[in-house]
XYZ file of C-alpha atoms in Angstrom:
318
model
C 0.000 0.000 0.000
C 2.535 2.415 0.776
C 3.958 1.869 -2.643
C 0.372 2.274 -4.222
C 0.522 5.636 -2.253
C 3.725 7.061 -3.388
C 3.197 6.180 -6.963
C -0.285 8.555 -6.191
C 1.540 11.526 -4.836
C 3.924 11.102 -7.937
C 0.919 11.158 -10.410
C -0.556 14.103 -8.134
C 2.565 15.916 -8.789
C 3.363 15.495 -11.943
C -0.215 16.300 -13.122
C 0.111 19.834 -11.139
C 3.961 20.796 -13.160
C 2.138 21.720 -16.299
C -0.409 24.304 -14.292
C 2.677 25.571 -12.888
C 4.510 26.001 -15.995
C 1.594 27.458 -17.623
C 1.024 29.589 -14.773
C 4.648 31.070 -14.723
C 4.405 31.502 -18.731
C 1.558 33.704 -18.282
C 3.421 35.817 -15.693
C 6.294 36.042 -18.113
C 4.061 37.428 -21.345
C 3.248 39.993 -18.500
C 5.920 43.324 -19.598
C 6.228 45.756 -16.671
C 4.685 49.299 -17.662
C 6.702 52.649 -17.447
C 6.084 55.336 -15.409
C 5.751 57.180 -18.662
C 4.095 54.769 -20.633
C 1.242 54.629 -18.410
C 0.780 58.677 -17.991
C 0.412 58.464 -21.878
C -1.930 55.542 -21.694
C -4.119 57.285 -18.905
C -4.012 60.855 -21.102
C -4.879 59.707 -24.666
C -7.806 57.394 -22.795
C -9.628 61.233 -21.907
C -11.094 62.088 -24.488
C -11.462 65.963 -23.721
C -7.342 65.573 -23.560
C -7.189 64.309 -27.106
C -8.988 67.076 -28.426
C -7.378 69.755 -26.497
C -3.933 68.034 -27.836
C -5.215 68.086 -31.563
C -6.765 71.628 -31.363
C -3.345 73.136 -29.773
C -1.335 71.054 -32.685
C -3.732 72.462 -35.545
C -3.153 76.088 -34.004
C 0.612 75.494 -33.312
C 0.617 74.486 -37.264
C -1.363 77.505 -38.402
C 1.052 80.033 -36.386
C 3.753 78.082 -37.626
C 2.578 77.986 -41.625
C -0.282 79.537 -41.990
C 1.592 82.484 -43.899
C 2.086 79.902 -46.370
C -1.137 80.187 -47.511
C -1.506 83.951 -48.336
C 0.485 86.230 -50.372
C 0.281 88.975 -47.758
C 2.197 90.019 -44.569
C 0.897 91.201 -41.222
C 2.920 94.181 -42.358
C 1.623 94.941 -45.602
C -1.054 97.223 -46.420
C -3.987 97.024 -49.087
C -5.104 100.360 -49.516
C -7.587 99.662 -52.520
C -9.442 97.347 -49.633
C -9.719 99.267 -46.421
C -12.009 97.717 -43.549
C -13.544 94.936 -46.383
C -15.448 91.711 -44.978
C -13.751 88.147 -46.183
C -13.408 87.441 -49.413
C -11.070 84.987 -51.287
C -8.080 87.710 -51.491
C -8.108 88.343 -47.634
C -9.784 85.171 -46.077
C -10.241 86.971 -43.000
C -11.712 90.559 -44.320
C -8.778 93.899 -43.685
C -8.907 95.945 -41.094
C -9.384 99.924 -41.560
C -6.018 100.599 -42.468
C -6.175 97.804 -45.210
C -3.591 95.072 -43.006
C -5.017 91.555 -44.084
C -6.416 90.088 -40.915
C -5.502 86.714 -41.864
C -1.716 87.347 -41.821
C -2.477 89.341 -38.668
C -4.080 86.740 -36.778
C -1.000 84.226 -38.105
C 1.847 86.897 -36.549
C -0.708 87.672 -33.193
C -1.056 84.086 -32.395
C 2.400 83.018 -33.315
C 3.744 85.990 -31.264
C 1.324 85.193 -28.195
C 2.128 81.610 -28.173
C 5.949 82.426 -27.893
C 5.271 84.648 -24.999
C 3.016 82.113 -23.105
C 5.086 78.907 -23.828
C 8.452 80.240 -23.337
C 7.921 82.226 -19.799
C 5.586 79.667 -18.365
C 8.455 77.598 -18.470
C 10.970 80.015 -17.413
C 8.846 80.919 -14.467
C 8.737 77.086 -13.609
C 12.194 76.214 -13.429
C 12.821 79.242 -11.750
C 10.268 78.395 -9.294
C 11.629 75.085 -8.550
C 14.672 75.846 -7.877
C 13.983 78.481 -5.277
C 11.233 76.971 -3.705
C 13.078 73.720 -3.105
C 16.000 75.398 -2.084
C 14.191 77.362 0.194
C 12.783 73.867 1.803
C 15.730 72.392 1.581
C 17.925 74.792 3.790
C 15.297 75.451 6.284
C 16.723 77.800 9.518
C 17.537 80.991 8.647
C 17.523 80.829 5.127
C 14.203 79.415 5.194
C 12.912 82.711 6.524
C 14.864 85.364 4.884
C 13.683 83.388 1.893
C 9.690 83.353 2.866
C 10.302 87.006 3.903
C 11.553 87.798 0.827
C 8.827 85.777 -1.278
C 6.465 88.019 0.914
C 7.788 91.139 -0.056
C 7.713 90.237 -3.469
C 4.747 89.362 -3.530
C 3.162 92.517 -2.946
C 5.325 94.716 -5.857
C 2.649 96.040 -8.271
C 4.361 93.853 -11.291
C 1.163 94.431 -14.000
C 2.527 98.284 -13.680
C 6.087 97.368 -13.760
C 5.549 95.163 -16.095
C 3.540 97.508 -18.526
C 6.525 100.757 -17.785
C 9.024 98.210 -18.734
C 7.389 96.803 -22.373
C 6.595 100.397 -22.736
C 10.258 101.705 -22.953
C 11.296 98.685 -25.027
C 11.971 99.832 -29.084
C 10.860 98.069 -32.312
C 9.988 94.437 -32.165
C 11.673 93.547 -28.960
C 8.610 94.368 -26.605
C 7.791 90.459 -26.941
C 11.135 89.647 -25.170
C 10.581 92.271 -22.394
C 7.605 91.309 -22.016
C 8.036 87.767 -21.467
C 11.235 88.841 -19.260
C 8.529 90.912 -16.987
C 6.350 87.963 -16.894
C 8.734 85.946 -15.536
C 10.299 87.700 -13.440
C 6.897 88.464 -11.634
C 5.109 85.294 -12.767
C 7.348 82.889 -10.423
C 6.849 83.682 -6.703
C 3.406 82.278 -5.967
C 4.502 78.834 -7.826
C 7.821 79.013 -5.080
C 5.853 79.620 -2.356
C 3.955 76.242 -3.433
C 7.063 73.961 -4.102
C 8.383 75.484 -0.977
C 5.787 73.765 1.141
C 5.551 70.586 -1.233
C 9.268 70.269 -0.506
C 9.352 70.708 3.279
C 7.909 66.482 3.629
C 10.966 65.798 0.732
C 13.657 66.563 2.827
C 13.200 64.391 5.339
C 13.322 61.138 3.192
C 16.207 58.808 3.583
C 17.432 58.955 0.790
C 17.886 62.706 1.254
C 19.349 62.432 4.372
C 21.714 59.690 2.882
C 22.742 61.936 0.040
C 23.338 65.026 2.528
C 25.938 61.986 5.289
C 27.546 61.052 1.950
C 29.063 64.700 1.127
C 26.651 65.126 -1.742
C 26.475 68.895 -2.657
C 23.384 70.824 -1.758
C 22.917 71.915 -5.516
C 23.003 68.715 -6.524
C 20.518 67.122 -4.320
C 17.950 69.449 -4.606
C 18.366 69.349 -8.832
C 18.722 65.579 -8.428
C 16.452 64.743 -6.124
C 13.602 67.164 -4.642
C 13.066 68.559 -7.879
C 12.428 65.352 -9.688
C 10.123 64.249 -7.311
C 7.936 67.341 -7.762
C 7.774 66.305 -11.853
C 3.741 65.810 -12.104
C 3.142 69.053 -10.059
C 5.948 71.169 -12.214
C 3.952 69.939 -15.409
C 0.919 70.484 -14.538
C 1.510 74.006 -13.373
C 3.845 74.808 -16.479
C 0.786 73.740 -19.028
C -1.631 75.876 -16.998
C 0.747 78.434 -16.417
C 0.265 79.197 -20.196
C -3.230 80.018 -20.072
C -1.792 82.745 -16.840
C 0.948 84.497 -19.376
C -1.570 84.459 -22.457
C -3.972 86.143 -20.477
C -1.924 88.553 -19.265
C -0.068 88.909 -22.105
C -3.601 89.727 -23.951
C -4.943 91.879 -21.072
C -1.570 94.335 -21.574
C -1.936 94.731 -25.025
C -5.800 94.760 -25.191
C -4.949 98.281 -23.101
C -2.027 99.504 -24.777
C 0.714 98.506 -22.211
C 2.265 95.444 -24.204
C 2.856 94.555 -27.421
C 2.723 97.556 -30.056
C 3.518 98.684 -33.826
C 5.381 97.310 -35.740
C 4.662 93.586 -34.095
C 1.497 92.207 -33.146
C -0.388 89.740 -30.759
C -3.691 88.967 -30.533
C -4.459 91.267 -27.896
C -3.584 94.069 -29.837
C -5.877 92.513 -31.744
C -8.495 92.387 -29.703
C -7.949 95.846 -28.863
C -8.015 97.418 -32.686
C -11.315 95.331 -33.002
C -13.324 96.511 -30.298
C -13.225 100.016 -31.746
C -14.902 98.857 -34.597
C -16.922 95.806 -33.395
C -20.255 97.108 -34.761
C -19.283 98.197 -38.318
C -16.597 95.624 -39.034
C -17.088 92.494 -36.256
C -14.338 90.384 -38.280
C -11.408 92.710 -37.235
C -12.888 91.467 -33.444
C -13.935 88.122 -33.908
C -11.048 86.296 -35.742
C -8.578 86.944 -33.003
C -11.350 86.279 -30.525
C -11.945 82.955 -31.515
C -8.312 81.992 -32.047
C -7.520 83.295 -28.271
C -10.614 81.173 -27.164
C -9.342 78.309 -29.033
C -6.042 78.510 -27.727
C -6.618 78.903 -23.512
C -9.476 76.433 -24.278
C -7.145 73.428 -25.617
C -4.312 74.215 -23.137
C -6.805 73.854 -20.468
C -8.032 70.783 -21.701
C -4.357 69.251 -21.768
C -3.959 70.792 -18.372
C -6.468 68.756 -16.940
C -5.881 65.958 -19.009
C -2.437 65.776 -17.475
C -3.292 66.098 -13.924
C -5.757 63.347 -14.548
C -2.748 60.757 -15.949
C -0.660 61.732 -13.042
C -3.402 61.737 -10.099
C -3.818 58.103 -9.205
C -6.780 58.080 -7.699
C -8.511 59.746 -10.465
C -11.130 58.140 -11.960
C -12.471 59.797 -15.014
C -9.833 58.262 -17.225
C -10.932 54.225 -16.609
C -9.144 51.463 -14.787
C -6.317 49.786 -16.458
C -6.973 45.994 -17.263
């Protein structure tokens, strides 16, 4: 019997290798997803994301080539078609002084979309570096730092901003402006990483980096920043919405962008002097301005969405 028994536990066994086998092959077709990977997985499954991605590409395309498609300049002038609707030799209709509006809108946009893109991400890295290093240093440097984000924080930069663009020449107002902007544009996101940071430096490895003579510099580039990657992101894609707007809002009144260059809220503010007897002049760079805060919104949130894992308006991963 004990034989019959053994020879059972044999069959048992060998009848239970092939579940095990099969059961370790289908852990192997299993291929471990990136950090990355899934963020992109998690965005492109929102739909609002998708479009607000394909409506900022289509408008990225159209500032980048849309002069392609017309024979005028936002410089040139048409004076045999002053303050005409749309027609197929201006798509977009002229403005009083005969400039085509469709080249205008091309240059405004273009123009606006540097300025937003370019110190949005300025004012980000800038940020992050002297918010962590704030956190990082803690004492007295901690609060001369807070005391001076304080102080800062109550300069009247939309004026300072507006005397500085205004004393700028030709068509370098953009890069003043953008200069202002993020010079003034970065304290309230330091003042955020600052306290984001303080819970960072009191992780091991932190404290293991800091026993092992690693440089201050280095840790905070190599390590506190890093670790605040979803929230510098996020804030950098909505910060362009913040430096558009503003952007717009200086011009609209005079105190940005001016002649010879353009943006759309000198745009904006040439149209709504004329709204009633020529509403094209208006609504073109309306529209376009709409389009563009609109889709980077959309992304915005999109992003946040990918990164937040207990979100659940982009599904569950299978």
């Amino acid at each position: 019997m004990g034989k019959a028994m053994t020879q059972g536990q044999y069959d048992e066994t060998t009848a239970d290798e092939p579940n095990e086998a099969a059961e370790e092959k289908r852990h192997a077709d299993y291929k471990r997803t990136g950090r990355m990977t899934l963020y992109v997985r998690r965005f492109f499954r929102r739909p609002s994301a998708v479009l607000g991605l394909v409506l900022l590409v289509l408008l990225v395309f159209f500032a980048v080539f849309g002069n392609k498609f017309t024979h005028w300049t936002y410089q040139d002038l048409d004076f045999a078609a002053l303050g005409v609707p749309p027609n197929s030799d201006h798509l977009l209709g002229t403005t009083s002084g005969g400039s085509d509006m469709y080249a205008m809108v091309v240059r405004g946009l273009g123009r606006s979309m540097s300025i937003g893109f370019l110190s949005s991400i300025l004012e980000t890295i800038i940020a992050a570096i002297i918010g962590t290093s704030i956190a990082f240093f803690g004492g007295w440097f901690e609060k001369v730092g807070m005391w001076c984000l304080d102080m800062l924080m109550v300069i009247p930069s939309f004026l300072l901003i507006a005397m500085l663009v205004r004393s700028s020449s030709g068509t370098a107002g953009w890069l003043w402006l953008t200069f202002g902007l993020t010079v003034f544009g970065w304290i309230g996101y330091a003042r955020t990483l600052r306290t984001l940071a303080l819970s960072l430096r009191e992780l091991d490895y932190v404290r293991a980096s800091k026993f092992m003579g690693v440089g201050s510099f280095r840790i905070i580039v190599r390590h506190l920043v890093p670790n605040l990657g979803s929230v510098l992101i996020i804030n950098t894609v909505l910060g362009v919405v913040g430096s558009v707007g503003s952007e717009t809002s200086l011009s609209f009144l005079g105190l940005g962008i001016k002649a010879p260059d353009t943006s759309l809220g000198t745009l904006l503010n040439e149209g709504q002097s004329v709204a009633i007897t020529a509403p094209w002049v208006l609504l073109a760079p309306s529209l376009v301005l709409i389009a563009l805060t609109f889709s980077v919104q959309l992304i915005g949130d999109g992003i946040r969405d990918a990164i937040d894992p207990n979100s659940r308006s982009v599904g569950k991963a299978e």
